[in-house]
Amino acid sequence: MTVSQVSFGSHEPILEVKNLTVRYIGDTRSTTAVDRVSFSIGTGEVFGLAGESGCGKSTIANSIMRLLKDPATIAGGTISFGGKDVLAMSPEELRRFRWQDVAMVFQSAMNSLNPVLTIGEQIVDIFTTHAGYSRRESLRRAGELLELVRMDPARLKSYPHQLSGGMRQRAVIAMAVALKPSLLILDEPTTALDVVVQQEIMAQIKDLQRELGFSVLFITHDMSLMVELSHRIAVMYGGRIVETAKAQDVYANPRHPYTRALMGAFPPLSGPRVPLTGLPDGVKFRNIADLSEVAPGHFVAPVDASAPMNDSVNLEGAAR
Amino acid sequence: MSHSSTSPLAGPTTSTPALQIRGLGKSFPLGGLFSRASLRALHGVDLTLGRGEIVALVGESGSGKSTLARCVARLEKPSSGAILIDGVDILKRDRFQASRAFRSQLQMVFQDPFGSLNPAHRIEHFLRRSLAIHGKGGSSEQEIQRRLEELMVTVGLQADMLNSYPHELSGGQRQRVAIARALAVEPQIILADEPTSMLDVSVRIGVLNLMRKLRDDQGISMLYITHDLASARYLADRTAVMFAGELVEEGESLDLLANPAHPYTQLLVSAVPDPSRAGSYDPVRRAELRQAVMASTNCAFDGDPNQPCSAEEPVRHQVGDPKNSHWVRCHLYQPWAGADGHALASEPTLATERTHMKASA
Ligand SMILES: Nc1ncnc2c1ncn2[C@@H]1O[C@H](COP(=O)(O)OP(=O)(O)OP(=O)(O)O)[C@@H](O)[C@H]1O
Ligand SMILES: Nc1ncnc2c1ncn2[C@@H]1O[C@H](COP(=O)(O)OP(=O)(O)OP(=O)(O)O)[C@@H](O)[C@H]1O
Ligand SMILES: [Mg+2]
Ligand SMILES: [Mg+2]
């Protein structure tokens, strides 16, 4: 697919996902959570992934990390990282891959810390086991990491339950960047952060990213934040990518009706209160076709002109 | 456990607010067993939730928003203050906490959808239990089934997910189950702690509209904790701003966000991401602003004789038109005489002004 060849800058892509299909096979419900998805992320690129709740974003992230568990099966496609086939990695290779090459902040970050260890012990653990630093050195670095995510280093002594939701998210972000991975996957990392801290942390990550040249896969529902921070964006719906382009193109010129609904559904921060509807009831996209290039680097899944959603998609309040 | 003022029939007069929080304080002990250090998570919080009113609570991460909600839901024991529901102080009623009556009156949607649904149960279980609390448990099985499916649809989930376990749901799907679980009870008060943070905007709007509709139809009162200022503005009648364990500003939502008076509120409003100014983030300027905010509150009510507020009597300054009941509490905030209350225009001025004031104080 041509899409996967378009990446930021002239760099080699660090990650290439091709035609990935993932199914959850249940006794009552079977879902094709990810359906023939292709994209690539360049070295040093911030790639944003947005989409409907339940459209498969976390499933993609988990596939890249090889963390899918039963009843999930990768029904097709390939994932390669730095030229290596991720789906064929041995347990030994995976261990290294997971912390040093790729680190992930899970959507469940708030709930993913070990409840019986302090934040400090958990960060120190990462350094001593994966980087071989002494305890003392690890502790010093752990303090620095907390400062990076705008937390008081005194919090190293706190247990997870003693931290607010946003503090736990920040602790997990600190742990993910600890080993300076080449790819950082952030799955809704800032849902519990106020916009001030959120901006500061994302700016820190961007600085780090520029300095160290790592790549970021950034999953969020906050379209404004995503547009501000990403080089390119892909928008998903029902397991498929419906649109992908440079961030500014998606923002300024969204083509797919779902992308338009996403971009148009921000309640405004000034002016009168206008009722918004998001996607009107009953608008569903089915049998989403493969992407086609509508402008250089801008790919959209064609929408059948006769389909009912075309005229019923309500873009009320879309004025930006 | 029957108390006249909690019964809907002998209901309180409409003038009694649904929820009154008075002088609420909460400290957490820090450090080991013998340490006397403590962390002041809440201090002197006064907040009222009128009947059928939606109040948004916004503020810094770690400022005490969840702690406030958890105290009201009686999951945390406040160190001081009173919490009145329908005019009755619930802290004085020992075992009321676990009672069905309390849960049928007040429901909480927890901040973390990954930690708040017991993994051993199917989705149906959570919703059934809520229906039972509401007293619909005795209805016919058919009726219950219909209601379960209806609940799923109202939060935009497919009815066949009733059979799923929490781990089979995405983050946003779990959040919607948590919302449905609270709604099923049809309580008088809902405390919703970041209920829509994992929903895409188009689904989020649907949930916000649903919350508003419940308020309109059933007069449910809501405390809506959020970091999403735009949704606070969209949904809430009033917005309250929390900073370092205290409420620092409160007012009619549109007015508050248009004319933020407290330096922290201004910082917050100015930091809302905006794609049209992508790449404009200036860490130096932001750090200055933040410094100004910190400086203005670190010494809050410390008895500085040059400041109009004191530790004993912090003052709430009115901002703008009294009809917006917009006030700000900050000893450094002094409304300009004749500046129609909408003081503190642009950020940089603010930063230098504050630093200057501090230096000269
Ligand atoms: N273990 C599982 N068993 C069955 N279905 C699952 C399982 N995990 C996820 N799913 C389904 O797969 C779909 C995709 O889930 P995923 O978590 O990837 O969504 P998402 O895009 O991350 O959504 P959100 O934005 O709400 O977090 C959802 O419909 C979900 O219900
Ligand atoms: N059980 C506890 N023990 C000790 N400290 C606690 C406990 N619970 C909360 N705290 C502290 O109280 C303060 C307020 O936390 P709270 O969870 O109320 O913040 P919040 O405003 O909800 O933040 P966020 O937006 O990040 O969720 C924080 O400093 C937190 O570390
Ligand atoms: Mg997800
Ligand atoms: Mg919280």
PDB file of N, CA and C in Angstrom, chain B residues 35-89:
ATOM      1  N   SER B  35       5.304   9.399  61.860  1.00  0.00           N
ATOM      2  CA  SER B  35       5.478  10.704  61.259  1.00  0.00           C
ATOM      3  C   SER B  35       4.224  11.545  61.504  1.00  0.00           C
ATOM      4  N   ARG B  36       4.445  12.806  61.806  1.00  0.00           N
ATOM      5  CA  ARG B  36       3.292  13.661  62.012  1.00  0.00           C
ATOM      6  C   ARG B  36       2.999  14.521  60.792  1.00  0.00           C
ATOM      7  N   ALA B  37       3.768  14.326  59.753  1.00  0.00           N
ATOM      8  CA  ALA B  37       3.544  15.121  58.555  1.00  0.00           C
ATOM      9  C   ALA B  37       2.204  14.758  57.937  1.00  0.00           C
ATOM     10  N   SER B  38       1.563  15.738  57.365  1.00  0.00           N
ATOM     11  CA  SER B  38       0.326  15.411  56.673  1.00  0.00           C
ATOM     12  C   SER B  38       0.179  16.292  55.445  1.00  0.00           C
ATOM     13  N   LEU B  39      -0.679  15.831  54.548  1.00  0.00           N
ATOM     14  CA  LEU B  39      -0.880  16.548  53.306  1.00  0.00           C
ATOM     15  C   LEU B  39      -2.294  17.122  53.330  1.00  0.00           C
ATOM     16  N   ARG B  40      -2.376  18.404  53.120  1.00  0.00           N
ATOM     17  CA  ARG B  40      -3.681  19.033  53.163  1.00  0.00           C
ATOM     18  C   ARG B  40      -4.315  18.970  51.773  1.00  0.00           C
ATOM     19  N   ALA B  41      -5.203  18.026  51.587  1.00  0.00           N
ATOM     20  CA  ALA B  41      -5.784  17.838  50.257  1.00  0.00           C
ATOM     21  C   ALA B  41      -6.955  18.791  50.020  1.00  0.00           C
ATOM     22  N   LEU B  42      -7.681  19.125  51.079  1.00  0.00           N
ATOM     23  CA  LEU B  42      -8.804  20.058  50.949  1.00  0.00           C
ATOM     24  C   LEU B  42      -8.758  21.017  52.116  1.00  0.00           C
ATOM     25  N   HIS B  43      -9.151  22.251  51.851  1.00  0.00           N
ATOM     26  CA  HIS B  43      -9.143  23.222  52.936  1.00  0.00           C
ATOM     27  C   HIS B  43     -10.305  24.196  52.765  1.00  0.00           C
ATOM     28  N   GLY B  44     -11.202  24.188  53.725  1.00  0.00           N
ATOM     29  CA  GLY B  44     -12.288  25.178  53.758  1.00  0.00           C
ATOM     30  C   GLY B  44     -13.096  25.275  52.484  1.00  0.00           C
ATOM     31  N   VAL B  45     -13.509  24.148  51.943  1.00  0.00           N
ATOM     32  CA  VAL B  45     -14.252  24.190  50.684  1.00  0.00           C
ATOM     33  C   VAL B  45     -15.748  24.386  50.940  1.00  0.00           C
ATOM     34  N   ASP B  46     -16.301  25.422  50.365  1.00  0.00           N
ATOM     35  CA  ASP B  46     -17.744  25.668  50.410  1.00  0.00           C
ATOM     36  C   ASP B  46     -18.280  25.556  48.995  1.00  0.00           C
ATOM     37  N   LEU B  47     -19.239  24.705  48.803  1.00  0.00           N
ATOM     38  CA  LEU B  47     -19.793  24.553  47.462  1.00  0.00           C
ATOM     39  C   LEU B  47     -21.234  24.113  47.579  1.00  0.00           C
ATOM     40  N   THR B  48     -22.087  24.702  46.780  1.00  0.00           N
ATOM     41  CA  THR B  48     -23.503  24.358  46.832  1.00  0.00           C
ATOM     42  C   THR B  48     -23.962  23.875  45.467  1.00  0.00           C
ATOM     43  N   LEU B  49     -24.761  22.838  45.518  1.00  0.00           N
ATOM     44  CA  LEU B  49     -25.317  22.278  44.291  1.00  0.00           C
ATOM     45  C   LEU B  49     -26.830  22.421  44.412  1.00  0.00           C
ATOM     46  N   GLY B  50     -27.379  23.316  43.621  1.00  0.00           N
ATOM     47  CA  GLY B  50     -28.825  23.517  43.688  1.00  0.00           C
ATOM     48  C   GLY B  50     -29.572  22.352  43.073  1.00  0.00           C
ATOM     49  N   ARG B  51     -30.853  22.296  43.322  1.00  0.00           N
ATOM     50  CA  ARG B  51     -31.668  21.253  42.724  1.00  0.00           C
ATOM     51  C   ARG B  51     -31.681  21.383  41.210  1.00  0.00           C
ATOM     52  N   GLY B  52     -31.392  20.319  40.531  1.00  0.00           N
ATOM     53  CA  GLY B  52     -31.406  20.356  39.076  1.00  0.00           C
ATOM     54  C   GLY B  52     -30.296  21.226  38.499  1.00  0.00           C
ATOM     55  N   GLU B  53     -29.280  21.433  39.288  1.00  0.00           N
ATOM     56  CA  GLU B  53     -28.194  22.276  38.805  1.00  0.00           C
ATOM     57  C   GLU B  53     -26.991  21.407  38.425  1.00  0.00           C
ATOM     58  N   ILE B  54     -26.278  21.836  37.397  1.00  0.00           N
ATOM     59  CA  ILE B  54     -25.049  21.142  37.031  1.00  0.00           C
ATOM     60  C   ILE B  54     -23.883  22.088  37.295  1.00  0.00           C
ATOM     61  N   VAL B  55     -22.992  21.647  38.169  1.00  0.00           N
ATOM     62  CA  VAL B  55     -21.827  22.458  38.487  1.00  0.00           C
ATOM     63  C   VAL B  55     -20.579  21.718  38.031  1.00  0.00           C
ATOM     64  N   ALA B  56     -19.745  22.392  37.264  1.00  0.00           N
ATOM     65  CA  ALA B  56     -18.491  21.776  36.837  1.00  0.00           C
ATOM     66  C   ALA B  56     -17.406  22.124  37.842  1.00  0.00           C
ATOM     67  N   LEU B  57     -16.582  21.146  38.148  1.00  0.00           N
ATOM     68  CA  LEU B  57     -15.442  21.380  39.019  1.00  0.00           C
ATOM     69  C   LEU B  57     -14.190  21.140  38.188  1.00  0.00           C
ATOM     70  N   VAL B  58     -13.430  22.200  37.976  1.00  0.00           N
ATOM     71  CA  VAL B  58     -12.208  22.073  37.190  1.00  0.00           C
ATOM     72  C   VAL B  58     -11.035  22.458  38.080  1.00  0.00           C
ATOM     73  N   GLY B  59      -9.844  22.177  37.636  1.00  0.00           N
ATOM     74  CA  GLY B  59      -8.707  22.590  38.449  1.00  0.00           C
ATOM     75  C   GLY B  59      -7.489  21.756  38.188  1.00  0.00           C
ATOM     76  N   GLU B  60      -6.436  22.111  38.883  1.00  0.00           N
ATOM     77  CA  GLU B  60      -5.158  21.471  38.670  1.00  0.00           C
ATOM     78  C   GLU B  60      -5.218  19.984  38.986  1.00  0.00           C
ATOM     79  N   SER B  61      -4.424  19.215  38.273  1.00  0.00           N
ATOM     80  CA  SER B  61      -4.283  17.816  38.637  1.00  0.00           C
ATOM     81  C   SER B  61      -3.692  17.745  40.040  1.00  0.00           C
ATOM     82  N   GLY B  62      -4.360  16.967  40.910  1.00  0.00           N
ATOM     83  CA  GLY B  62      -3.866  16.857  42.283  1.00  0.00           C
ATOM     84  C   GLY B  62      -4.385  17.936  43.213  1.00  0.00           C
ATOM     85  N   SER B  63      -5.349  18.732  42.734  1.00  0.00           N
ATOM     86  CA  SER B  63      -5.826  19.835  43.564  1.00  0.00           C
ATOM     87  C   SER B  63      -6.906  19.409  44.551  1.00  0.00           C
ATOM     88  N   GLY B  64      -7.389  18.181  44.455  1.00  0.00           N
ATOM     89  CA  GLY B  64      -8.345  17.706  45.447  1.00  0.00           C
ATOM     90  C   GLY B  64      -9.759  17.454  44.939  1.00  0.00           C
ATOM     91  N   LYS B  65      -9.944  17.472  43.632  1.00  0.00           N
ATOM     92  CA  LYS B  65     -11.286  17.304  43.085  1.00  0.00           C
ATOM     93  C   LYS B  65     -11.871  15.933  43.413  1.00  0.00           C
ATOM     94  N   SER B  66     -11.088  14.883  43.149  1.00  0.00           N
ATOM     95  CA  SER B  66     -11.586  13.541  43.445  1.00  0.00           C
ATOM     96  C   SER B  66     -11.783  13.358  44.938  1.00  0.00           C
ATOM     97  N   THR B  67     -10.888  13.923  45.721  1.00  0.00           N
ATOM     98  CA  THR B  67     -11.015  13.799  47.172  1.00  0.00           C
ATOM     99  C   THR B  67     -12.326  14.437  47.630  1.00  0.00           C
ATOM    100  N   LEU B  68     -12.650  15.571  47.062  1.00  0.00           N
ATOM    101  CA  LEU B  68     -13.907  16.237  47.405  1.00  0.00           C
ATOM    102  C   LEU B  68     -15.089  15.315  47.099  1.00  0.00           C
ATOM    103  N   ALA B  69     -15.105  14.770  45.890  1.00  0.00           N
ATOM    104  CA  ALA B  69     -16.209  13.889  45.509  1.00  0.00           C
ATOM    105  C   ALA B  69     -16.248  12.652  46.409  1.00  0.00           C
ATOM    106  N   ARG B  70     -15.080  12.115  46.716  1.00  0.00           N
ATOM    107  CA  ARG B  70     -15.038  10.908  47.542  1.00  0.00           C
ATOM    108  C   ARG B  70     -15.510  11.182  48.972  1.00  0.00           C
ATOM    109  N   CYS B  71     -15.257  12.385  49.456  1.00  0.00           N
ATOM    110  CA  CYS B  71     -15.771  12.745  50.787  1.00  0.00           C
ATOM    111  C   CYS B  71     -17.296  12.814  50.752  1.00  0.00           C
ATOM    112  N   VAL B  72     -17.828  13.427  49.703  1.00  0.00           N
ATOM    113  CA  VAL B  72     -19.283  13.553  49.614  1.00  0.00           C
ATOM    114  C   VAL B  72     -19.919  12.175  49.465  1.00  0.00           C
ATOM    115  N   ALA B  73     -19.249  11.283  48.728  1.00  0.00           N
ATOM    116  CA  ALA B  73     -19.788   9.931  48.551  1.00  0.00           C
ATOM    117  C   ALA B  73     -19.493   9.055  49.768  1.00  0.00           C
ATOM    118  N   ARG B  74     -18.869   9.639  50.774  1.00  0.00           N
ATOM    119  CA  ARG B  74     -18.543   8.962  52.012  1.00  0.00           C
ATOM    120  C   ARG B  74     -17.595   7.787  51.825  1.00  0.00           C
ATOM    121  N   LEU B  75     -16.692   7.948  50.898  1.00  0.00           N
ATOM    122  CA  LEU B  75     -15.654   6.933  50.710  1.00  0.00           C
ATOM    123  C   LEU B  75     -14.391   7.377  51.425  1.00  0.00           C
ATOM    124  N   GLU B  76     -14.419   8.598  51.886  1.00  0.00           N
ATOM    125  CA  GLU B  76     -13.271   9.185  52.564  1.00  0.00           C
ATOM    126  C   GLU B  76     -13.865   9.986  53.704  1.00  0.00           C
ATOM    127  N   LYS B  77     -13.183   9.972  54.844  1.00  0.00           N
ATOM    128  CA  LYS B  77     -13.735  10.695  55.998  1.00  0.00           C
ATOM    129  C   LYS B  77     -13.112  12.083  56.073  1.00  0.00           C
ATOM    130  N   PRO B  78     -13.916  13.128  55.941  1.00  0.00           N
ATOM    131  CA  PRO B  78     -13.349  14.474  55.983  1.00  0.00           C
ATOM    132  C   PRO B  78     -12.747  14.773  57.349  1.00  0.00           C
ATOM    133  N   SER B  79     -11.762  15.666  57.380  1.00  0.00           N
ATOM    134  CA  SER B  79     -11.162  16.047  58.656  1.00  0.00           C
ATOM    135  C   SER B  79     -11.996  17.122  59.341  1.00  0.00           C
ATOM    136  N   SER B  80     -12.706  17.911  58.543  1.00  0.00           N
ATOM    137  CA  SER B  80     -13.540  18.950  59.131  1.00  0.00           C
ATOM    138  C   SER B  80     -14.616  19.337  58.133  1.00  0.00           C
ATOM    139  N   GLY B  81     -15.620  20.039  58.636  1.00  0.00           N
ATOM    140  CA  GLY B  81     -16.651  20.540  57.749  1.00  0.00           C
ATOM    141  C   GLY B  81     -17.929  19.737  57.794  1.00  0.00           C
ATOM    142  N   ALA B  82     -18.881  20.169  57.006  1.00  0.00           N
ATOM    143  CA  ALA B  82     -20.190  19.517  56.981  1.00  0.00           C
ATOM    144  C   ALA B  82     -20.625  19.279  55.546  1.00  0.00           C
ATOM    145  N   ILE B  83     -21.352  18.190  55.343  1.00  0.00           N
ATOM    146  CA  ILE B  83     -21.903  17.889  54.029  1.00  0.00           C
ATOM    147  C   ILE B  83     -23.392  17.677  54.201  1.00  0.00           C
ATOM    148  N   LEU B  84     -24.183  18.537  53.606  1.00  0.00           N
ATOM    149  CA  LEU B  84     -25.625  18.445  53.778  1.00  0.00           C
ATOM    150  C   LEU B  84     -26.290  17.997  52.488  1.00  0.00           C
ATOM    151  N   ILE B  85     -27.049  16.922  52.585  1.00  0.00           N
ATOM    152  CA  ILE B  85     -27.854  16.509  51.448  1.00  0.00           C
ATOM    153  C   ILE B  85     -29.308  16.745  51.836  1.00  0.00           C
ATOM    154  N   ASP B  86     -30.005  17.508  51.022  1.00  0.00           N
ATOM    155  CA  ASP B  86     -31.361  17.918  51.369  1.00  0.00           C
ATOM    156  C   ASP B  86     -31.402  18.546  52.757  1.00  0.00           C
ATOM    157  N   GLY B  87     -30.355  19.236  53.102  1.00  0.00           N
ATOM    158  CA  GLY B  87     -30.333  19.930  54.383  1.00  0.00           C
ATOM    159  C   GLY B  87     -29.940  19.073  55.569  1.00  0.00           C
ATOM    160  N   VAL B  88     -29.661  17.791  55.341  1.00  0.00           N
ATOM    161  CA  VAL B  88     -29.310  16.916  56.457  1.00  0.00           C
ATOM    162  C   VAL B  88     -27.812  16.617  56.427  1.00  0.00           C
ATOM    163  N   ASP B  89     -27.165  16.793  57.558  1.00  0.00           N
ATOM    164  CA  ASP B  89     -25.726  16.553  57.613  1.00  0.00           C
ATOM    165  C   ASP B  89     -25.440  15.052  57.601  1.00  0.00           C
TER     166      ASP B  89
END
